[in-house]
mmCIF file of C-alpha atoms in Angstrom:
data_model
loop_
_atom_site.group_PDB
_atom_site.id
_atom_site.type_symbol
_atom_site.label_atom_id
_atom_site.label_comp_id
_atom_site.label_asym_id
_atom_site.label_seq_id
_atom_site.Cartn_x
_atom_site.Cartn_y
_atom_site.Cartn_z
ATOM 1 C CA UNK A 1 -133.977 80.870 41.621
ATOM 2 C CA UNK A 2 -135.879 80.000 45.001
ATOM 3 C CA UNK A 3 -138.316 77.903 46.134
ATOM 4 C CA UNK A 4 -141.964 79.231 45.699
ATOM 5 C CA UNK A 5 -144.931 77.481 46.709
ATOM 6 C CA UNK A 6 -148.707 78.023 44.753
ATOM 7 C CA UNK A 7 -149.691 78.264 47.916
ATOM 8 C CA UNK A 8 -148.068 81.366 48.960
ATOM 9 C CA UNK A 9 -149.156 83.483 46.863
ATOM 10 C CA UNK A 10 -152.794 84.028 45.671
ATOM 11 C CA UNK A 11 -155.018 82.482 44.249
ATOM 12 C CA UNK A 12 -158.075 84.559 41.228
ATOM 13 C CA UNK A 13 -161.417 85.548 41.496
ATOM 14 C CA UNK A 14 -162.145 86.656 38.304
ATOM 15 C CA UNK A 15 -165.680 87.159 36.667
ATOM 16 C CA UNK A 16 -166.253 85.292 33.187
ATOM 17 C CA UNK A 17 -167.344 89.174 32.735
ATOM 18 C CA UNK A 18 -164.660 89.966 33.344
ATOM 19 C CA UNK A 19 -163.325 87.437 31.534
ATOM 20 C CA UNK A 20 -164.328 88.289 28.806
ATOM 21 C CA UNK A 21 -163.690 91.577 28.983
ATOM 22 C CA UNK A 22 -160.030 91.321 29.071
ATOM 23 C CA UNK A 23 -160.677 88.749 25.957
ATOM 24 C CA UNK A 24 -162.155 91.417 24.008
ATOM 25 C CA UNK A 25 -159.401 93.986 24.718
ATOM 26 C CA UNK A 26 -156.023 91.501 24.974
ATOM 27 C CA UNK A 27 -156.414 89.296 21.896
ATOM 28 C CA UNK A 28 -159.901 91.379 19.917
ATOM 29 C CA UNK A 29 -162.267 88.163 20.998
ATOM 30 C CA UNK A 30 -166.038 88.356 21.354
ATOM 31 C CA UNK A 31 -166.605 85.919 23.809
ATOM 32 C CA UNK A 32 -170.706 83.285 23.099
ATOM 33 C CA UNK A 33 -169.147 80.543 25.900
ATOM 34 C CA UNK A 34 -167.516 80.676 28.240
ATOM 35 C CA UNK A 35 -167.132 78.567 31.503
ATOM 36 C CA UNK A 36 -165.530 78.108 33.840
ATOM 37 C CA UNK A 37 -162.475 74.674 34.740
ATOM 38 C CA UNK A 38 -160.762 73.415 37.051
ATOM 39 C CA UNK A 39 -157.461 74.242 38.776
ATOM 40 C CA UNK A 40 -155.652 73.624 41.554
ATOM 41 C CA UNK A 41 -154.397 76.970 42.625
ATOM 42 C CA UNK A 42 -154.895 78.944 38.759
ATOM 43 C CA UNK A 43 -158.189 79.679 37.234
ATOM 44 C CA UNK A 44 -159.474 79.271 33.824
ATOM 45 C CA UNK A 45 -161.421 79.706 31.432
ATOM 46 C CA UNK A 46 -163.103 77.861 28.356
ATOM 47 C CA UNK A 47 -164.140 80.727 25.901
ATOM 48 C CA UNK A 48 -165.770 79.915 22.116
ATOM 49 C CA UNK A 49 -166.119 82.661 20.341
ATOM 50 C CA UNK A 50 -168.645 84.363 17.413
ATOM 51 C CA UNK A 51 -166.890 82.427 14.497
ATOM 52 C CA UNK A 52 -166.670 79.000 17.002
ATOM 53 C CA UNK A 53 -163.063 78.964 18.234
ATOM 54 C CA UNK A 54 -162.382 77.806 21.224
ATOM 55 C CA UNK A 55 -159.807 78.702 23.672
ATOM 56 C CA UNK A 56 -158.320 77.878 27.355
ATOM 57 C CA UNK A 57 -157.582 81.457 29.258
ATOM 58 C CA UNK A 58 -154.961 80.650 32.405
ATOM 59 C CA UNK A 59 -154.947 83.384 34.657
ATOM 60 C CA UNK A 60 -151.301 82.119 37.039
ATOM 61 C CA UNK A 61 -151.587 82.194 40.756
ATOM 62 C CA UNK A 62 -150.047 85.123 42.334
ATOM 63 C CA UNK A 63 -146.525 83.194 44.049
ATOM 64 C CA UNK A 64 -146.651 81.965 39.651
ATOM 65 C CA UNK A 65 -143.086 84.686 38.805
ATOM 66 C CA UNK A 66 -142.327 85.695 34.997
ATOM 67 C CA UNK A 67 -139.629 83.706 34.244
ATOM 68 C CA UNK A 68 -141.407 80.026 34.883
ATOM 69 C CA UNK A 69 -144.134 81.182 32.422
ATOM 70 C CA UNK A 70 -142.147 81.736 30.446
ATOM 71 C CA UNK A 71 -140.494 78.849 29.970
ATOM 72 C CA UNK A 72 -143.769 77.614 30.418
ATOM 73 C CA UNK A 73 -144.163 78.955 26.924
ATOM 74 C CA UNK A 74 -141.575 78.410 25.144
ATOM 75 C CA UNK A 75 -141.465 74.806 25.646
ATOM 76 C CA UNK A 76 -145.334 74.499 23.891
ATOM 77 C CA UNK A 77 -143.414 76.283 21.676
ATOM 78 C CA UNK A 78 -140.553 73.947 21.346
ATOM 79 C CA UNK A 79 -143.020 70.891 21.521
ATOM 80 C CA UNK A 80 -145.520 72.343 18.623
ATOM 81 C CA UNK A 81 -142.014 72.560 16.412
ATOM 82 C CA UNK A 82 -140.810 68.501 16.814
ATOM 83 C CA UNK A 83 -143.790 66.962 17.584
ATOM 84 C CA UNK A 84 -146.185 65.965 14.712
ATOM 85 C CA UNK A 85 -147.972 63.395 15.116
ATOM 86 C CA UNK A 86 -150.124 64.965 17.927
ATOM 87 C CA UNK A 87 -151.181 68.237 18.425
ATOM 88 C CA UNK A 88 -150.322 70.395 21.622
ATOM 89 C CA UNK A 89 -151.340 72.866 22.825
ATOM 90 C CA UNK A 90 -150.259 76.354 21.496
ATOM 91 C CA UNK A 91 -149.933 80.009 22.545
ATOM 92 C CA UNK A 92 -151.546 82.818 21.294
ATOM 93 C CA UNK A 93 -150.342 85.806 21.022
ATOM 94 C CA UNK A 94 -152.214 88.681 21.815
ATOM 95 C CA UNK A 95 -153.042 92.392 19.791
ATOM 96 C CA UNK A 96 -149.896 93.516 21.215
ATOM 97 C CA UNK A 97 -148.080 90.924 20.426
ATOM 98 C CA UNK A 98 -146.842 89.631 23.751
ATOM 99 C CA UNK A 99 -147.972 86.221 24.794
ATOM 100 C CA UNK A 100 -147.868 86.671 28.235
ATOM 101 C CA UNK A 101 -149.619 89.793 30.808
ATOM 102 C CA UNK A 102 -150.122 91.251 33.870
ATOM 103 C CA UNK A 103 -153.802 92.738 35.021
ATOM 104 C CA UNK A 104 -154.439 93.577 38.050
ATOM 105 C CA UNK A 105 -157.591 91.812 39.389
ATOM 106 C CA UNK A 106 -160.692 92.019 41.832
ATOM 107 C CA UNK A 107 -158.319 92.454 44.979
ATOM 108 C CA UNK A 108 -155.726 94.884 43.905
ATOM 109 C CA UNK A 109 -153.504 92.535 42.749
ATOM 110 C CA UNK A 110 -151.218 91.948 39.891
ATOM 111 C CA UNK A 111 -152.137 88.228 37.539
ATOM 112 C CA UNK A 112 -150.729 87.107 34.874
ATOM 113 C CA UNK A 113 -152.565 85.680 31.521
ATOM 114 C CA UNK A 114 -152.585 84.410 28.977
ATOM 115 C CA UNK A 115 -154.514 82.394 26.196
ATOM 116 C CA UNK A 116 -154.041 78.606 24.767
ATOM 117 C CA UNK A 117 -155.327 77.428 21.995
ATOM 118 C CA UNK A 118 -158.066 74.907 23.314
ATOM 119 C CA UNK A 119 -158.003 70.816 22.301
ATOM 120 C CA UNK A 120 -160.761 68.904 22.240
ATOM 121 C CA UNK A 121 -160.183 65.882 24.537
ATOM 122 C CA UNK A 122 -161.005 63.285 27.082
ATOM 123 C CA UNK A 123 -159.523 63.513 30.541
ATOM 124 C CA UNK A 124 -158.361 59.300 30.945
ATOM 125 C CA UNK A 125 -159.524 58.883 33.998
ATOM 126 C CA UNK A 126 -162.973 59.631 33.295
ATOM 127 C CA UNK A 127 -162.427 56.567 30.474
ATOM 128 C CA UNK A 128 -162.982 53.690 32.089
ATOM 129 C CA UNK A 129 -162.057 50.736 29.486
ATOM 130 C CA UNK A 130 -158.420 51.512 29.345
ATOM 131 C CA UNK A 131 -156.994 49.841 27.086
ATOM 132 C CA UNK A 132 -153.807 48.068 25.657
ATOM 133 C CA UNK A 133 -154.279 50.725 21.965
ATOM 134 C CA UNK A 134 -154.947 53.203 24.891
ATOM 135 C CA UNK A 135 -151.692 53.319 26.849
ATOM 136 C CA UNK A 136 -149.510 52.133 24.386
ATOM 137 C CA UNK A 137 -150.882 55.910 23.022
ATOM 138 C CA UNK A 138 -150.695 57.770 25.735
ATOM 139 C CA UNK A 139 -147.084 56.504 26.735
ATOM 140 C CA UNK A 140 -145.652 57.445 23.241
ATOM 141 C CA UNK A 141 -146.490 60.561 23.154
ATOM 142 C CA UNK A 142 -145.728 60.897 26.915
ATOM 143 C CA UNK A 143 -142.278 59.812 25.185
ATOM 144 C CA UNK A 144 -142.050 61.817 22.310
ATOM 145 C CA UNK A 145 -142.286 65.088 24.532
ATOM 146 C CA UNK A 146 -139.570 63.803 27.094
ATOM 147 C CA UNK A 147 -137.098 63.082 24.147
ATOM 148 C CA UNK A 148 -138.170 66.205 22.204
ATOM 149 C CA UNK A 149 -137.386 67.966 25.236
ATOM 150 C CA UNK A 150 -133.925 67.081 25.745
ATOM 151 C CA UNK A 151 -133.143 69.441 22.940
ATOM 152 C CA UNK A 152 -134.630 72.075 24.821
ATOM 153 C CA UNK A 153 -133.277 74.606 27.618
ATOM 154 C CA UNK A 154 -134.624 78.078 29.358
ATOM 155 C CA UNK A 155 -132.821 79.550 32.225
ATOM 156 C CA UNK A 156 -136.458 78.797 34.673
ATOM 157 C CA UNK A 157 -135.363 75.329 34.725
ATOM 158 C CA UNK A 158 -133.332 75.098 37.181
ATOM 159 C CA UNK A 159 -135.573 76.522 40.174
ATOM 160 C CA UNK A 160 -136.375 74.050 43.057
ATOM 161 C CA UNK A 161 -139.861 72.685 43.174
ATOM 162 C CA UNK A 162 -140.694 70.687 45.482
ATOM 163 C CA UNK A 163 -142.439 67.925 43.641
ATOM 164 C CA UNK A 164 -139.093 67.152 41.113
ATOM 165 C CA UNK A 165 -138.061 63.909 43.006
ATOM 166 C CA UNK A 166 -135.066 64.529 43.850
ATOM 167 C CA UNK A 167 -135.699 66.844 46.683
ATOM 168 C CA UNK A 168 -138.532 64.492 47.804
ATOM 169 C CA UNK A 169 -136.369 64.564 50.786
ATOM 170 C CA UNK A 170 -138.107 67.399 51.303
ATOM 171 C CA UNK A 171 -141.342 65.766 52.405
ATOM 172 C CA UNK A 172 -140.094 64.509 55.579
ATOM 173 C CA UNK A 173 -140.936 67.357 57.536
ATOM 174 C CA UNK A 174 -145.197 66.266 57.313
ATOM 175 C CA UNK A 175 -144.625 62.742 57.938
ATOM 176 C CA UNK A 176 -145.720 63.282 60.753
ATOM 177 C CA UNK A 177 -148.930 63.806 59.746
ATOM 178 C CA UNK A 178 -149.887 60.274 58.851
ATOM 179 C CA UNK A 179 -152.111 59.145 60.886
ATOM 180 C CA UNK A 180 -152.008 55.346 59.805
ATOM 181 C CA UNK A 181 -148.354 53.782 61.138
ATOM 182 C CA UNK A 182 -148.436 51.351 58.964
ATOM 183 C CA UNK A 183 -148.509 53.835 56.145
ATOM 184 C CA UNK A 184 -145.717 56.347 57.402
ATOM 185 C CA UNK A 185 -143.128 53.351 58.172
ATOM 186 C CA UNK A 186 -143.847 52.080 54.549
ATOM 187 C CA UNK A 187 -142.915 55.971 53.244
ATOM 188 C CA UNK A 188 -140.023 56.363 55.531
ATOM 189 C CA UNK A 189 -138.352 53.068 54.656
ATOM 190 C CA UNK A 190 -139.005 54.815 50.798
ATOM 191 C CA UNK A 191 -137.118 57.529 52.179
ATOM 192 C CA UNK A 192 -134.255 55.496 53.443
ATOM 193 C CA UNK A 193 -133.636 53.437 49.759
ATOM 194 C CA UNK A 194 -133.742 56.556 47.901
ATOM 195 C CA UNK A 195 -131.155 57.859 50.755
ATOM 196 C CA UNK A 196 -128.763 55.176 50.326
ATOM 197 C CA UNK A 197 -128.986 54.338 46.465
ATOM 198 C CA UNK A 198 -130.032 57.341 44.770
ATOM 199 C CA UNK A 199 -129.089 60.086 46.724
ATOM 200 C CA UNK A 200 -124.985 58.501 45.808
ATOM 201 C CA UNK A 201 -125.766 58.474 42.388
ATOM 202 C CA UNK A 202 -127.865 62.160 42.085
ATOM 203 C CA UNK A 203 -125.066 64.044 40.575
ATOM 204 C CA UNK A 204 -123.768 61.203 38.040
ATOM 205 C CA UNK A 205 -127.901 60.326 36.459
ATOM 206 C CA UNK A 206 -129.455 61.730 33.256
ATOM 207 C CA UNK A 207 -131.670 64.818 33.691
ATOM 208 C CA UNK A 208 -134.908 66.709 32.210
ATOM 209 C CA UNK A 209 -137.357 68.872 32.098
ATOM 210 C CA UNK A 210 -140.567 67.060 31.659
ATOM 211 C CA UNK A 211 -143.596 69.760 34.331
#
């Protein structure tokens, strides 16, 4: 599978009113509250319907591949079956039964959309006191997900992703943009360590789906 960088595509710019319309047409929801959420290159909206149910409506960047989004959906479904101690987001079926579909955007491009059940919580970065109990809980959840996903596979899992640590040599062309020579030296040092000690044994290391 080819390497896709979200920055190669177009970011969606849907209005809240358009999202409410899509929620009604695709899911039969009458949205009473909506708010746009932060995102990287996609667009996310918090929705609440007239019965008080809460959702996250996700609109993907045009560079996102359908196969990769399908993998994300299947991974969430898999985790929901294998992790019982924590709530894991689940993807809502549309009236058609689909969990992912493409819709035209205001710019004429097609964008994949899906909707997840909203799980209330607090970003760990917004919590001032990271107690040992909290950190243990985060580690336990992360470990549980990692362990569960050892049994998960998908055809899109083997695509090339520059954020994958085994592909860290891909950052070499941008090192020159680091102005601080001391910081640049540190990064070059660890890249050399990677080449020397990690690359030779990469084929023998265990790998898993974690992102």
